[in-house]
Rosetta silent file (secondary structure, phi, psi, omega in degrees, C-alpha in Angstrom):
SEQUENCE: MDLLLLFAYILVAALLIVGVAGSVLPLLPGTPLILAAALLHGLVSDFSPIGPGRLLLLAGLAALAYVLEYVAS
SCORE:     score description
SCORE:     0.000 S_00000001
   1 L     0.000  136.633  177.682   48.874  167.302  140.015 S_00000001
   2 L   -62.740  136.645  174.332   47.429  168.104  136.424 S_00000001
   3 H   -51.600  -40.195 -179.991   45.590  165.532  134.822 S_00000001
   4 H   -55.641  -54.231 -175.362   47.794  165.795  131.595 S_00000001
   5 H   -59.893  -46.317 -165.541   51.006  165.539  133.685 S_00000001
   6 H   -77.941  -24.702  176.373   49.792  162.517  135.475 S_00000001
   7 H   -68.192  -55.347  173.001   48.650  160.804  132.018 S_00000001
   8 H   -50.595  -34.218 -176.916   52.152  161.580  130.632 S_00000001
   9 H   -81.294  -26.983  177.253   53.883  160.170  133.561 S_00000001
  10 H   -79.475  -32.232  169.592   51.734  156.778  133.218 S_00000001
  11 H   -76.931  -31.889  154.331   52.710  156.728  129.672 S_00000001
  12 H   -46.843  -67.880  176.164   56.316  157.006  130.513 S_00000001
  13 H   -44.564  -39.882 -179.730   56.042  154.357  132.896 S_00000001
  14 H   -76.266  -44.200  166.210   54.315  152.227  130.481 S_00000001
  15 H   -48.571  -45.008  178.684   56.929  152.818  127.658 S_00000001
  16 H   -72.042  -33.525  174.953   59.647  151.975  130.012 S_00000001
  17 H   -65.246  -47.515 -179.088   58.084  148.777  131.224 S_00000001
  18 H   -64.982  -46.971 -179.636   57.326  147.649  127.438 S_00000001
  19 H   -59.812  -46.204 -179.883   60.931  148.752  126.494 S_00000001
  20 H   -63.499  -43.595  179.465   62.652  146.842  129.368 S_00000001
  21 H   -66.224  -33.591 -171.714   60.500  143.630  128.157 S_00000001
  22 H   -71.923  -33.170 -173.434   61.339  144.412  124.585 S_00000001
  23 L   -74.374   -6.769  179.602   65.239  144.234  125.299 S_00000001
  24 L  -104.164  -57.712 -171.820   64.522  140.279  126.422 S_00000001
  25 L   -72.676  130.374 -176.717   61.675  139.608  123.976 S_00000001
  26 L   -73.351  -21.184 -171.031   62.485  139.365  120.105 S_00000001
  27 L  -102.443    2.634  173.470   59.309  140.949  118.799 S_00000001
  28 L  -113.238  128.320  173.922   59.304  144.107  120.719 S_00000001
  29 L   -46.522   69.694 -156.334   61.360  147.178  120.067 S_00000001
  30 H   -75.379  -34.566  177.332   62.964  147.651  123.365 S_00000001
  31 H   -69.276  -33.160 -176.873   65.563  150.505  122.681 S_00000001
  32 H   -78.205  -32.777  178.195   63.418  152.899  120.628 S_00000001
  33 H   -60.235  -41.853  173.147   60.611  152.575  123.454 S_00000001
  34 H   -62.803  -48.838  170.971   63.163  153.493  126.159 S_00000001
  35 H   -53.057  -55.098  176.149   64.447  156.253  124.092 S_00000001
  36 H   -54.584  -35.858  172.065   60.919  157.477  123.396 S_00000001
  37 H   -72.187  -36.773  167.400   60.158  157.275  127.143 S_00000001
  38 H   -61.156  -42.444  174.745   63.131  159.317  128.084 S_00000001
  39 H   -63.637  -43.031 -176.197   62.263  162.000  125.381 S_00000001
  40 H   -63.471  -44.888 -175.247   58.561  162.186  126.821 S_00000001
  41 H   -65.929  -34.406 -170.096   59.862  162.488  130.414 S_00000001
  42 H   -73.938  -37.931  173.369   62.405  165.081  129.445 S_00000001
  43 H   -61.367  -43.007  176.625   59.586  167.120  127.505 S_00000001
  44 H   -64.447  -35.238 -176.157   57.252  166.764  130.551 S_00000001
  45 L  -117.530   44.788  166.553   59.699  168.021  133.043 S_00000001
  46 L    58.473   30.342 -174.225   61.376  170.717  130.999 S_00000001
  47 L    57.802   14.293  170.197   64.592  168.722  130.654 S_00000001
  48 L   -57.162  -67.158 -178.787   65.470  169.129  134.205 S_00000001
  49 L   -72.449  -34.342  172.791   66.514  165.747  135.233 S_00000001
  50 L  -113.947  111.533  170.932   67.400  164.588  131.705 S_00000001
  51 L   -73.522  169.969 -179.441   69.458  167.006  129.733 S_00000001
  52 H   -57.441  -39.492 -171.268   70.025  167.239  125.918 S_00000001
  53 H   -64.146  -54.049  177.708   73.500  165.415  126.470 S_00000001
  54 H   -51.240  -41.483  178.368   71.928  162.480  128.235 S_00000001
  55 H   -58.678  -46.390 -175.727   69.348  162.238  125.555 S_00000001
  56 H   -59.869  -51.414  168.585   72.115  162.220  123.017 S_00000001
  57 H   -50.204  -42.163 -176.655   73.965  159.694  124.792 S_00000001
  58 H   -75.315  -30.502  175.950   70.839  157.392  125.085 S_00000001
  59 H   -79.299  -23.438  171.125   70.305  157.793  121.316 S_00000001
  60 H   -67.214  -46.766  174.830   73.791  156.817  120.607 S_00000001
  61 H   -57.248  -36.309  177.066   73.348  153.696  122.725 S_00000001
  62 H   -71.285  -41.023  172.869   70.192  152.893  120.869 S_00000001
  63 H   -66.611  -38.582 -172.575   71.773  153.318  117.701 S_00000001
  64 H   -81.960   -9.906  170.643   74.789  151.218  118.623 S_00000001
  65 H   -55.629  -62.545 -172.553   72.081  148.518  119.972 S_00000001
  66 H   -56.639  -40.633  177.114   70.573  148.526  116.544 S_00000001
  67 H   -72.285  -41.402 -167.226   74.159  147.950  114.790 S_00000001
  68 H   -78.373  -26.765 -178.984   75.187  145.273  117.231 S_00000001
  69 H   -74.721  -38.139  176.588   71.773  143.411  116.836 S_00000001
  70 H   -53.869  -53.292 -175.560   72.229  143.824  112.944 S_00000001
  71 H   -63.926  -37.651 -168.634   75.875  142.405  113.143 S_00000001
  72 H   -78.287  -41.812 -173.457   74.830  139.363  115.447 S_00000001
  73 L   -84.846    0.000    0.000   72.268  138.268  113.138 S_00000001
C-alpha cells in the first residue's frame, strides 16, 4: 500500500471519528467533517464505493442538519 494512500485513509478515519463525536458535542462541527471524510474517501478510491449521487445525498443531509440546528436554537 502506498504511503500517501495510507495517510489518506488514516485522515478519513480521523475525520469520521471527530465528526461522529461532533454530532454529540456542541463545539465540534459534526456534519461537515463527516461530509469531508466521505468526499476524501471518494477522491482516494476514485468514487467506486461512493458515487456522486451518494455524496449529493450526504451533502443534502448535512444542509438539512444545519437548517434543523438553526431552527431548534
